[in-house]
CSV table of C-alpha atoms in Angstrom, one decimal:
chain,number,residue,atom,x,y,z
A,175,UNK,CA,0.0,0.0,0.0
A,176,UNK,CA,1.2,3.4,-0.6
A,177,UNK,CA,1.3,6.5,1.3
A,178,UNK,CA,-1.7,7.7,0.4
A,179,UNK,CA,-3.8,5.5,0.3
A,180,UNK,CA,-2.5,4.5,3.8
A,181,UNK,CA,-3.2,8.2,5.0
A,182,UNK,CA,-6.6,8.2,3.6
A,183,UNK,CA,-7.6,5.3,5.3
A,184,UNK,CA,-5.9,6.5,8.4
A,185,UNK,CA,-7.5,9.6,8.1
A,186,UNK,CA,-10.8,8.2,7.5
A,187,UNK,CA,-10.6,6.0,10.6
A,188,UNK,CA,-9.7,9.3,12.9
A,189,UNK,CA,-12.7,10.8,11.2
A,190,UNK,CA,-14.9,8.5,13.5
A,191,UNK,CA,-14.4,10.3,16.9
A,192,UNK,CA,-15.3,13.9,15.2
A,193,UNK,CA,-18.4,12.9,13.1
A,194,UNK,CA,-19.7,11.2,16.0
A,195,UNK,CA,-19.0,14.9,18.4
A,196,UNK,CA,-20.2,17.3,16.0
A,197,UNK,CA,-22.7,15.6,14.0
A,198,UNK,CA,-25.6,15.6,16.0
A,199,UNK,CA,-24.8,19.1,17.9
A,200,UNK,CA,-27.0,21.5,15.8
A,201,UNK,CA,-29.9,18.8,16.9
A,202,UNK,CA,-29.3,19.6,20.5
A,203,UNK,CA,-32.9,21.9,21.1
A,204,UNK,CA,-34.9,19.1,19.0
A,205,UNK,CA,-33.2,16.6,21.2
A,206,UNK,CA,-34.0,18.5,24.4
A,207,UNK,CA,-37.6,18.9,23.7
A,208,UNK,CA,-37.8,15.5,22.6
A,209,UNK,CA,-36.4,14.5,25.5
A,210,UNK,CA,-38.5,17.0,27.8
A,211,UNK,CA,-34.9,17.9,29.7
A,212,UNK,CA,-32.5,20.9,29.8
A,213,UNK,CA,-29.3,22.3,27.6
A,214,UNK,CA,-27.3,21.9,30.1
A,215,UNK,CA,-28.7,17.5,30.1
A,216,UNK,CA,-27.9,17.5,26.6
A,217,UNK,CA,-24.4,18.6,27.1
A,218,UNK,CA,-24.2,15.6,29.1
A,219,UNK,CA,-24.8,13.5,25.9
A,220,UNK,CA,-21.3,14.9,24.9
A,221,UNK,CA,-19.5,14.6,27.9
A,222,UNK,CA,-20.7,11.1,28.9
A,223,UNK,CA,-19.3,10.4,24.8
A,224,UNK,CA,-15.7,12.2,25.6
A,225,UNK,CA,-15.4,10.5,29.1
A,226,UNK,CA,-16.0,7.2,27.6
A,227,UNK,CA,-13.7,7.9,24.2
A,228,UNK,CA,-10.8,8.8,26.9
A,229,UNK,CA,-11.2,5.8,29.1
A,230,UNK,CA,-11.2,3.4,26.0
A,231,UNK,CA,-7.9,5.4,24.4
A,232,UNK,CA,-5.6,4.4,27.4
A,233,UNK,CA,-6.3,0.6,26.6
A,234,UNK,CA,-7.0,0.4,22.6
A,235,UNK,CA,-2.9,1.0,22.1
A,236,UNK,CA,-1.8,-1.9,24.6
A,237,UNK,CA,-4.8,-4.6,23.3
A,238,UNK,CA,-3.3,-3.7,19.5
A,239,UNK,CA,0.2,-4.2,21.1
A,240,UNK,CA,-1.1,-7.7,21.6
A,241,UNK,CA,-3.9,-9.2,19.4
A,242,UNK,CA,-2.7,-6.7,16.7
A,243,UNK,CA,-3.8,-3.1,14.7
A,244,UNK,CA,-6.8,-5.0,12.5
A,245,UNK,CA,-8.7,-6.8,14.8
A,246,UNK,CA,-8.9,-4.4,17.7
A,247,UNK,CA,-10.0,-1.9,14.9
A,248,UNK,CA,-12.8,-4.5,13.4
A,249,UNK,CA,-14.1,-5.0,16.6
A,250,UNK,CA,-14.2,-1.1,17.6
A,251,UNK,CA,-15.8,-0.1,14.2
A,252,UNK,CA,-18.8,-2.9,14.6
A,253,UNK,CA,-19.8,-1.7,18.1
A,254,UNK,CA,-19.6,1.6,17.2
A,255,UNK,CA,-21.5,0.7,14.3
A,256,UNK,CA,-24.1,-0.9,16.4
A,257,UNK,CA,-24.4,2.0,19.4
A,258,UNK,CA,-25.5,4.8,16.8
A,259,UNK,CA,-28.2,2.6,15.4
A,260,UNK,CA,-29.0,2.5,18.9
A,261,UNK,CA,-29.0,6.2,19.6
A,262,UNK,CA,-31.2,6.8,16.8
A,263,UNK,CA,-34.4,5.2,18.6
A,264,UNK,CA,-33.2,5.1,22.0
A,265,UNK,CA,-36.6,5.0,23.6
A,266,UNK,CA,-35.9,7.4,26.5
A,267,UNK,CA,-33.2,9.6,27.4
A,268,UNK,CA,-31.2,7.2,30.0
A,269,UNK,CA,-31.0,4.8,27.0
A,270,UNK,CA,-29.7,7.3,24.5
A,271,UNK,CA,-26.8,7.9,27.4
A,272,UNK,CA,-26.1,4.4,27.5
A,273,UNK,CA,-25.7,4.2,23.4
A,274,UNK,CA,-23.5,7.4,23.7
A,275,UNK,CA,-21.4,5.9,26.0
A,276,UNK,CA,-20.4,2.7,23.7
A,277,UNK,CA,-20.2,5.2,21.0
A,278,UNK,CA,-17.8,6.8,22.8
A,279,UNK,CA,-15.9,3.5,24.3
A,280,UNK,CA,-15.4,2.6,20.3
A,281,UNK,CA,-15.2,5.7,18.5
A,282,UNK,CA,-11.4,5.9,19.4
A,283,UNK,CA,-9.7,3.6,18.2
A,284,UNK,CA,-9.1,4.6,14.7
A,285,UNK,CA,-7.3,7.9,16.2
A,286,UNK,CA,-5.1,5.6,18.7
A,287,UNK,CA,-4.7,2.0,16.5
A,288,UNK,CA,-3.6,4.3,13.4
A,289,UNK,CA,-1.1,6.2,15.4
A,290,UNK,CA,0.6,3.0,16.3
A,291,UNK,CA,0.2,1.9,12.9
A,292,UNK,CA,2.2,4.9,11.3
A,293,UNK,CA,5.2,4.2,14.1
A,294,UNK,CA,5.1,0.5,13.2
A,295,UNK,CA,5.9,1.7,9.9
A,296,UNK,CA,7.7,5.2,10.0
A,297,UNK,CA,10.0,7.3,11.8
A,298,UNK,CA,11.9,10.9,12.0
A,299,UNK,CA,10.3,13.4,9.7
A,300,UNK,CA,8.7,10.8,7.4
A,301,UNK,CA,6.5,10.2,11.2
A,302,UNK,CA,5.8,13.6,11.2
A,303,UNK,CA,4.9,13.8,7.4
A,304,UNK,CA,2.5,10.8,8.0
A,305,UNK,CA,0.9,11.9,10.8
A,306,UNK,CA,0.4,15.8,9.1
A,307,UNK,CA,-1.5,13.9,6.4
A,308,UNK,CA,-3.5,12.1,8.4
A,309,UNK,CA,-4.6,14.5,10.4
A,310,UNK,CA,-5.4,16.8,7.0
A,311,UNK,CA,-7.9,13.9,6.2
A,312,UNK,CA,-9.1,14.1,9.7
A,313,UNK,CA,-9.8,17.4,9.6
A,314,UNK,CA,-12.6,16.9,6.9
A,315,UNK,CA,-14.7,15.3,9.3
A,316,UNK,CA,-15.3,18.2,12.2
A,317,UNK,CA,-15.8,20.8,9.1
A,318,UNK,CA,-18.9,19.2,7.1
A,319,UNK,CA,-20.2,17.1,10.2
A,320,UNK,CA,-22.4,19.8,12.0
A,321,UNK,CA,-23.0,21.5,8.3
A,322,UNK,CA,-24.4,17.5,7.3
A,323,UNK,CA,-26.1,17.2,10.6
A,324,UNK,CA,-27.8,20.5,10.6
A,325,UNK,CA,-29.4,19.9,7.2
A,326,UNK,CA,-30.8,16.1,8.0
A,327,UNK,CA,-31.8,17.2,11.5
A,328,UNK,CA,-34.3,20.3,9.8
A,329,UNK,CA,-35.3,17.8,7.0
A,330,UNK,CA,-35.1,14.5,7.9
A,331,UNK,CA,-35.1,14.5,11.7
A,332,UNK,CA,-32.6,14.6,14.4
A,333,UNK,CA,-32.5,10.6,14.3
A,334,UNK,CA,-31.6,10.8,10.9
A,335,UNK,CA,-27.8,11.6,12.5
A,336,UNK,CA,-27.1,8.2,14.5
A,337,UNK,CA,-28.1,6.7,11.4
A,338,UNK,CA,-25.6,8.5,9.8
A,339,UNK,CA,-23.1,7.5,11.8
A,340,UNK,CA,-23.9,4.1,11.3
A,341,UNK,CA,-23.4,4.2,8.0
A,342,UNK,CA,-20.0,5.6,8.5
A,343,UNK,CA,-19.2,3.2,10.8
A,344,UNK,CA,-20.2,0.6,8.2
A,345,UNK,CA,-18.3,2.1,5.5
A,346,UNK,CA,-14.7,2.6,7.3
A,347,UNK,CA,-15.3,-1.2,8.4
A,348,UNK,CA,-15.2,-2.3,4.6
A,349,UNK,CA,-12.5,0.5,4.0
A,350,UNK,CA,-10.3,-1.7,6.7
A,351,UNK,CA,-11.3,-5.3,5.4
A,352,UNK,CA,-10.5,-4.1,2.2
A,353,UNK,CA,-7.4,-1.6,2.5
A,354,UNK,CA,-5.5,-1.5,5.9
A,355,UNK,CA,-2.7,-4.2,6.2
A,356,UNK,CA,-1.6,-5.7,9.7
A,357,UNK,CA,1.3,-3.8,10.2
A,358,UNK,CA,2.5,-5.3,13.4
A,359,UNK,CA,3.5,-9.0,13.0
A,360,UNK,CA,3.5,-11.8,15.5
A,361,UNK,CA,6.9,-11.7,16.7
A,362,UNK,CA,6.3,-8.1,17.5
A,363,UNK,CA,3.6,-8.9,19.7
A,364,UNK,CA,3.6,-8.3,23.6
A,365,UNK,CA,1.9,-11.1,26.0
A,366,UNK,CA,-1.4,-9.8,27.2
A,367,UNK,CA,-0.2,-10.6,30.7
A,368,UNK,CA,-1.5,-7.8,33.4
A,369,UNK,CA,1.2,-7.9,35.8
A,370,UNK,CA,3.6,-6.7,32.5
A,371,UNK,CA,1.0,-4.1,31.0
A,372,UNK,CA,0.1,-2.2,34.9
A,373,UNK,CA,4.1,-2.5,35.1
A,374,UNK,CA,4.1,-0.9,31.4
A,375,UNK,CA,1.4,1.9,32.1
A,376,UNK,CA,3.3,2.8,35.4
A,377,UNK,CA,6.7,3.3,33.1
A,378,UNK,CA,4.9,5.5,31.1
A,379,UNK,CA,2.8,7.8,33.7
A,380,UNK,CA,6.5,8.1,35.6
A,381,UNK,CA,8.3,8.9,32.5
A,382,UNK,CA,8.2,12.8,33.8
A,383,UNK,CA,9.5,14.0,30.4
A,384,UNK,CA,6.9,11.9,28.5
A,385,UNK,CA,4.0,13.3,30.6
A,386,UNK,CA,5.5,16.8,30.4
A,387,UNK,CA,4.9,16.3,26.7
A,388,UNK,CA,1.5,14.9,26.6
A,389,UNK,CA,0.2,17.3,28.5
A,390,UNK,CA,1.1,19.8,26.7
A,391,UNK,CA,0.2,18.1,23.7
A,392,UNK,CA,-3.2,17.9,25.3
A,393,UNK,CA,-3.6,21.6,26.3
A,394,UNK,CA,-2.4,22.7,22.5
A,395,UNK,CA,-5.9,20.8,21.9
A,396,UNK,CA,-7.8,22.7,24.3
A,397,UNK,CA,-8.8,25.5,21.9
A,398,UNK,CA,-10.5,23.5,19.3
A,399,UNK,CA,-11.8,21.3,22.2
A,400,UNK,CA,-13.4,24.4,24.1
A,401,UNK,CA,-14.9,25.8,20.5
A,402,UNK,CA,-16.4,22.4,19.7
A,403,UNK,CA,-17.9,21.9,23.2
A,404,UNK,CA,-19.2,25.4,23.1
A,405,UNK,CA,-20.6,25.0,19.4
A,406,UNK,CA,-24.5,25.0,19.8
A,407,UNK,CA,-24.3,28.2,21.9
A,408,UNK,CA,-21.6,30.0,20.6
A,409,UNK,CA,-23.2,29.8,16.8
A,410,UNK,CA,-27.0,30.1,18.1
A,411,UNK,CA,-26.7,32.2,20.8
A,412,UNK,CA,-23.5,34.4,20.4
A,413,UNK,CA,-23.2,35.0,16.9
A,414,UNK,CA,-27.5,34.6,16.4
A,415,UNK,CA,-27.2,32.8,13.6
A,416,UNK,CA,-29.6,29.4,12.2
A,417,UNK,CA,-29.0,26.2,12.9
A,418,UNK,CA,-28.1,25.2,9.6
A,419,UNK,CA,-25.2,27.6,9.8
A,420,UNK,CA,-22.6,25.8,11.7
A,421,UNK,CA,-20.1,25.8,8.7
A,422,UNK,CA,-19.3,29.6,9.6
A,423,UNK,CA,-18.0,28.0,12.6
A,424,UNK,CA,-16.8,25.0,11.8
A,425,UNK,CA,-15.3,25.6,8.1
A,426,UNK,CA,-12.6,28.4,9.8
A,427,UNK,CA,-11.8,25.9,12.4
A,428,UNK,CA,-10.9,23.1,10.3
A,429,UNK,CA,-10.1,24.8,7.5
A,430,UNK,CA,-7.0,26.0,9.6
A,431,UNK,CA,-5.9,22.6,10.6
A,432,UNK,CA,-6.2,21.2,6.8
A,433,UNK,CA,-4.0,24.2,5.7
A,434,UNK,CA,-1.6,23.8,8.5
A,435,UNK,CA,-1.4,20.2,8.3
A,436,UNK,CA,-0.4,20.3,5.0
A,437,UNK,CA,2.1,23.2,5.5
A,438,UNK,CA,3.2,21.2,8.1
A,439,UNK,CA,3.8,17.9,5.6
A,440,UNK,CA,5.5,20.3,3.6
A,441,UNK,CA,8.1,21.4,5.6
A,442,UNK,CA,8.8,18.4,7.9
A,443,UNK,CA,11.7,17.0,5.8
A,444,UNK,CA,12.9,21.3,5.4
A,445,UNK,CA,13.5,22.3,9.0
A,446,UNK,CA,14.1,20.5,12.4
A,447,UNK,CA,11.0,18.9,14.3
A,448,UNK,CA,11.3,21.5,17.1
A,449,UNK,CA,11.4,24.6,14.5
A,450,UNK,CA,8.1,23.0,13.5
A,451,UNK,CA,6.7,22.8,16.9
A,452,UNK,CA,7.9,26.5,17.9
A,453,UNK,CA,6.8,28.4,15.2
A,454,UNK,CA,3.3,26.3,15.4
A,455,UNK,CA,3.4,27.3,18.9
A,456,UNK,CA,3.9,31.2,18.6
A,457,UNK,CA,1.4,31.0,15.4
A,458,UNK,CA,-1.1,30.0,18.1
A,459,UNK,CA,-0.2,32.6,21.2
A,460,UNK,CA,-1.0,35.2,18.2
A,461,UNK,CA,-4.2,33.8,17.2
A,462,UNK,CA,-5.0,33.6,21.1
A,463,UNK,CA,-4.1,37.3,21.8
A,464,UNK,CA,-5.9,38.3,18.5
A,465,UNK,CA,-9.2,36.7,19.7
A,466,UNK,CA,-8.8,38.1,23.1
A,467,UNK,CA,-8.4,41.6,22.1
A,468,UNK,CA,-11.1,41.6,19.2
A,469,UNK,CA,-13.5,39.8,22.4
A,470,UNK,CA,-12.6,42.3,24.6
A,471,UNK,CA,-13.5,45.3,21.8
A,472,UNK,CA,-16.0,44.2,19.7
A,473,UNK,CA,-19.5,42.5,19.4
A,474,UNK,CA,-19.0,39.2,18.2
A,475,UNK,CA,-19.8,39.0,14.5
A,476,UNK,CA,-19.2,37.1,11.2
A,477,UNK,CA,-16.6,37.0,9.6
A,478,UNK,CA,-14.4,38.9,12.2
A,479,UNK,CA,-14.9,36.3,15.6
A,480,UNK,CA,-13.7,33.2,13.3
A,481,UNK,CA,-10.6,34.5,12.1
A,482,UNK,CA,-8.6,33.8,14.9
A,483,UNK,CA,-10.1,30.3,15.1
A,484,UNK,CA,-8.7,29.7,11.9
A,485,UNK,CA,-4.9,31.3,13.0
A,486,UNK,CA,-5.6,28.8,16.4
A,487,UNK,CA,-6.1,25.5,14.7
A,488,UNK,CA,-3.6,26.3,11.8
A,489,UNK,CA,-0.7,26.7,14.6
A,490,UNK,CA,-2.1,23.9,16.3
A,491,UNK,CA,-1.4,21.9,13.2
A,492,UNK,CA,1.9,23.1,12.8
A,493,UNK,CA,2.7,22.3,16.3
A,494,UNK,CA,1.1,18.7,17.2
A,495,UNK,CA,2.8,16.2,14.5
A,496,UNK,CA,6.4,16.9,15.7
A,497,UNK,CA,5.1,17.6,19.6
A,498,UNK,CA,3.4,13.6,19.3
A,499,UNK,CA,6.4,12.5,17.5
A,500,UNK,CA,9.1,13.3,19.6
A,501,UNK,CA,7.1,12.6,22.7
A,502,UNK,CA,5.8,9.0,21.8
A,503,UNK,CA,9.3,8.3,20.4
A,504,UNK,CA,10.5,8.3,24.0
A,505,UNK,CA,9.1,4.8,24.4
A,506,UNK,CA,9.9,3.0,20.9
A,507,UNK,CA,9.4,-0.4,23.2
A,508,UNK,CA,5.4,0.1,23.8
A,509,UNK,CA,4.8,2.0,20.3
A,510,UNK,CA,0.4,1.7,21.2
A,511,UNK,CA,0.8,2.7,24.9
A,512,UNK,CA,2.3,5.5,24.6
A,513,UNK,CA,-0.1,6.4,21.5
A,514,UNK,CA,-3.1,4.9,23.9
A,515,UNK,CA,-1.8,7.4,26.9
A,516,UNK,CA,-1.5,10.7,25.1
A,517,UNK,CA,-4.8,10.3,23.5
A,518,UNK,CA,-6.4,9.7,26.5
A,519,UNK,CA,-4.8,12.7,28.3
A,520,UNK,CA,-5.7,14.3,25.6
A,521,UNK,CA,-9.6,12.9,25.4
A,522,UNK,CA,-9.8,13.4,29.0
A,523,UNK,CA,-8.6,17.2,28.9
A,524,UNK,CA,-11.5,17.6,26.3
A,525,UNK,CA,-14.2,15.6,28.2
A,526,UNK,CA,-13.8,17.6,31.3
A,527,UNK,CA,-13.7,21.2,29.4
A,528,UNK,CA,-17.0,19.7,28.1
A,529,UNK,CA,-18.4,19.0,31.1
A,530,UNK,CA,-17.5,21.6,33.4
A,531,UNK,CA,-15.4,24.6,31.8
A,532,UNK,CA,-17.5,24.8,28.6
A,533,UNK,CA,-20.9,25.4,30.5
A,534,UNK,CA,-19.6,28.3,32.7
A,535,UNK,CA,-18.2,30.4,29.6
A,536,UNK,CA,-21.8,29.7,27.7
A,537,UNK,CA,-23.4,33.2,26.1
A,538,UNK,CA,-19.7,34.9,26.2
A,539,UNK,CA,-17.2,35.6,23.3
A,540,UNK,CA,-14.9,36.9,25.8
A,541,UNK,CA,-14.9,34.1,28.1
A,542,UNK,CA,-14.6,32.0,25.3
A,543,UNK,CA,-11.4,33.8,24.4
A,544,UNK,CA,-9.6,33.7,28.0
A,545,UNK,CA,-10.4,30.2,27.9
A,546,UNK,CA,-8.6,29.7,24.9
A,547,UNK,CA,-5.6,31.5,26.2
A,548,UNK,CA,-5.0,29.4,29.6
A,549,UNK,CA,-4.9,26.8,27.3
A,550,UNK,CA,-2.4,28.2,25.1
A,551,UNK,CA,-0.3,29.1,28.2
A,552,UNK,CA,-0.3,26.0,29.7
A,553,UNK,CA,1.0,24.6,26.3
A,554,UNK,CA,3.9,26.1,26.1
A,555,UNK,CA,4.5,25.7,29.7
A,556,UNK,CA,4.3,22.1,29.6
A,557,UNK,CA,6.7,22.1,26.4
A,558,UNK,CA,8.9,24.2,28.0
A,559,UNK,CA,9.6,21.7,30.5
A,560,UNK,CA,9.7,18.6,28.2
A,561,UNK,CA,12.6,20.8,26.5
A,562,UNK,CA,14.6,21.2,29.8
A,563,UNK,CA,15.1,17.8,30.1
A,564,UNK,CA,18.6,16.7,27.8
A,565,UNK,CA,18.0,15.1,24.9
A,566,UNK,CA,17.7,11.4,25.2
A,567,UNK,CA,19.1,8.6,23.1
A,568,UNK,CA,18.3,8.1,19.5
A,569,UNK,CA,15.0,6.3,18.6
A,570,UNK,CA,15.8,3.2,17.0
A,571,UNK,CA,15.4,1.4,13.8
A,572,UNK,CA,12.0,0.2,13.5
A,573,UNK,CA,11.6,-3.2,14.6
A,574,UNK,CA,14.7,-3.2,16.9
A,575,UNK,CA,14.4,-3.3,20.7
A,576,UNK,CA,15.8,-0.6,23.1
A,577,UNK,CA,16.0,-1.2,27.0
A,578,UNK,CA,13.2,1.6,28.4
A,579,UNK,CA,15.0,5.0,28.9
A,580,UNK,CA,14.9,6.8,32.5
A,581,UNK,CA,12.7,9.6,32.9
């Protein structure tokens, strides 16, 4: 397989997690009436999905370590498949939870498995490359997923959605039978032995340096993750605008991260990783102070309060590849668990600005925007550290072993 069709089916497999966030959001007042509860219930449907897509994260990377990238992919897509056909006649509220919750458990293991599967395969700057293009197919998803939800929730109905999902479950299922090769082989395999994997994990979550990096990986994602928590009310009730018209949010956002990813794959073999990483960094403090001053002068309207979004997610582009890269590639030995751990850092940072941080900033530009800076702040804190640390050996060969390094 070549590399692009490997990146589109990676990328489509990525695509799961945001299609099944931002689909169904501009449904979220049909839902609530249908429902007979509150706005502030059916952000639960969102968080109960995040909290559920994080827990799942920190295992999908160690079971592919073991039983393989495929299978633990199959499996995922099919339930997944399953819990959005679910969702779309959950008979009551409770059950529609419950269907969220599996969709979340199985939505992420396309992101995580597919990670592992490009540092089976890759390393350095072609990594980097990989993972830029990837994530320029993933970005595809959050962009037309509200604008395709809107338009089947006003014309078909707001079930119509979870049958959607389905179907895209059903498709990337067939895209994997068809397309995506085993890329780790059986002699590659760990023992799914749980005295080794807790011993594994605790490595990991006491490799300080590691850490350092996934949380600020994690925080770098806090923008977009406050913006598409925040979506229903900051499109309906900040900028006033239909529910159809999610695509002035949503089109910016991603729209940034597709151009940066591919400026990104662009320049990964032209300058050094952490060139990459700071200049993605400082592109995104300037988007954060841009959106904080125009929020702090300015009603909030179109085209003006989405510029910034765009500047956010492009740095945000620039910045992640070589930031995952050179923080995973400080366990080469556990190649999954250290894709699993970051994403569910990562996953978990968003679930619980969903939950809690998005809800108090509701009906506020402004807020919105000082969110979006702490998060940009702590970034760069965090990477600052993981830099303070010397350098550490060279990541080896692919397929070669390496005793763990010390944190």
């Amino acid at each position: 397989m070549n590399t692009r069709t490997l990146s589109i089916v990676l990328g489509g497999l990525a695509m799961v997690g945001p299609f099944a966030t931002d689909t169904y959001l501009p449904a979220f007042p049909d839902m609530a009436a249908h429902y007979a509860v509150s706005e502030l219930a059916m952000q639960q449907t969102l968080s109960v999905y995040l909290f559920g897509y994080a827990f799942m994260m920190l295992f999908y990377g160690t079971l592919s370590d073991s039983f393989g990238r495929r299978p633990i992919i199959l499996s995922a897509l099919s339930v997944f498949g399953l819990s959005s056909l679910g969702a779309a006649v959950a008979p009551s509220f409770e059950v529609l939870l419950v269907c969220r919750v599996l969709q979340g458990l199985s939505g992420g293991a396309g992101m995580v498995v597919g990670q592992a599967v490009v540092r089976d395969l890759f390393h350095g700057a072609t990594a980097q490359r990989m993972l830029s293009n990837i994530m320029m197919v993933f970005g595809i998803a959050p962009a037309i997923a509200p604008v395709i939800g809107g338009y089947l929730n006003v014309y078909v109905g707001w079930q119509s959605n979870f049958v959607f999902l389905a179907g895209i479950g059903a498709l990337l299922l067939v895209m994997t039978l068809v397309g995506l090769p085993e890329s780790l082989q059986r002699e590659e395999r760990h023992p799914f032995e749980l005295q080794p994997i807790v011993r594994n994990y605790l490595h990991a979550m006491t490799h300080r340096r590691y850490m350092w990096g996934v949380l600020a990986i994690a925080f770098a994602f806090s923008g977009l993750a406050l913006y598409v928590s925040s979506a229903a009310n900051f499109v309906i009730v900040v900028l006033k605008l239909h529910e159809t018209a999610f695509a002035w949010l949503f089109v910016p956002m991603i729209g940034g991260m597709v151009v940066g990813s591919g400026v990104g794959g662009r320049l990964a073999h032209q300058l050094p990783m952490t060139t990459t990483v700071r200049l993605g960094l400082t592109i995104m403090t300037l988007a954060a102070c841009g959106n904080l001053a125009y929020s702090a002068l300015f009603a909030a309207s179109i085209p003006w309060a989405v510029i910034p979004i765009f500047a956010l997610t492009f740095g945000m582009a620039l910045a992640m590849p070589g930031m995952s890269v050179m923080t995973q590639g400080l366990l080469p030995q556990f190649r999954g668990l250290a894709a699993s751990l970051q994403n569910f850092v990562q996953m978990l940072v968003f679930a619980i600005i969903s939950g809690s941080v998005a809800p108090a900033l509701f009906g506020s530009d402004l807020l919105l925007a000082v969110g979006v800076m702490v998060g940009v702040i702590l970034s760069i804190g965090c990477w600052m550290v993981f830099q303070s640390y010397p350098a550490e050996a060279p990541e080896p060969a692919v397929g070669t072993a390496q005793a763990p390094s010390k944190a």
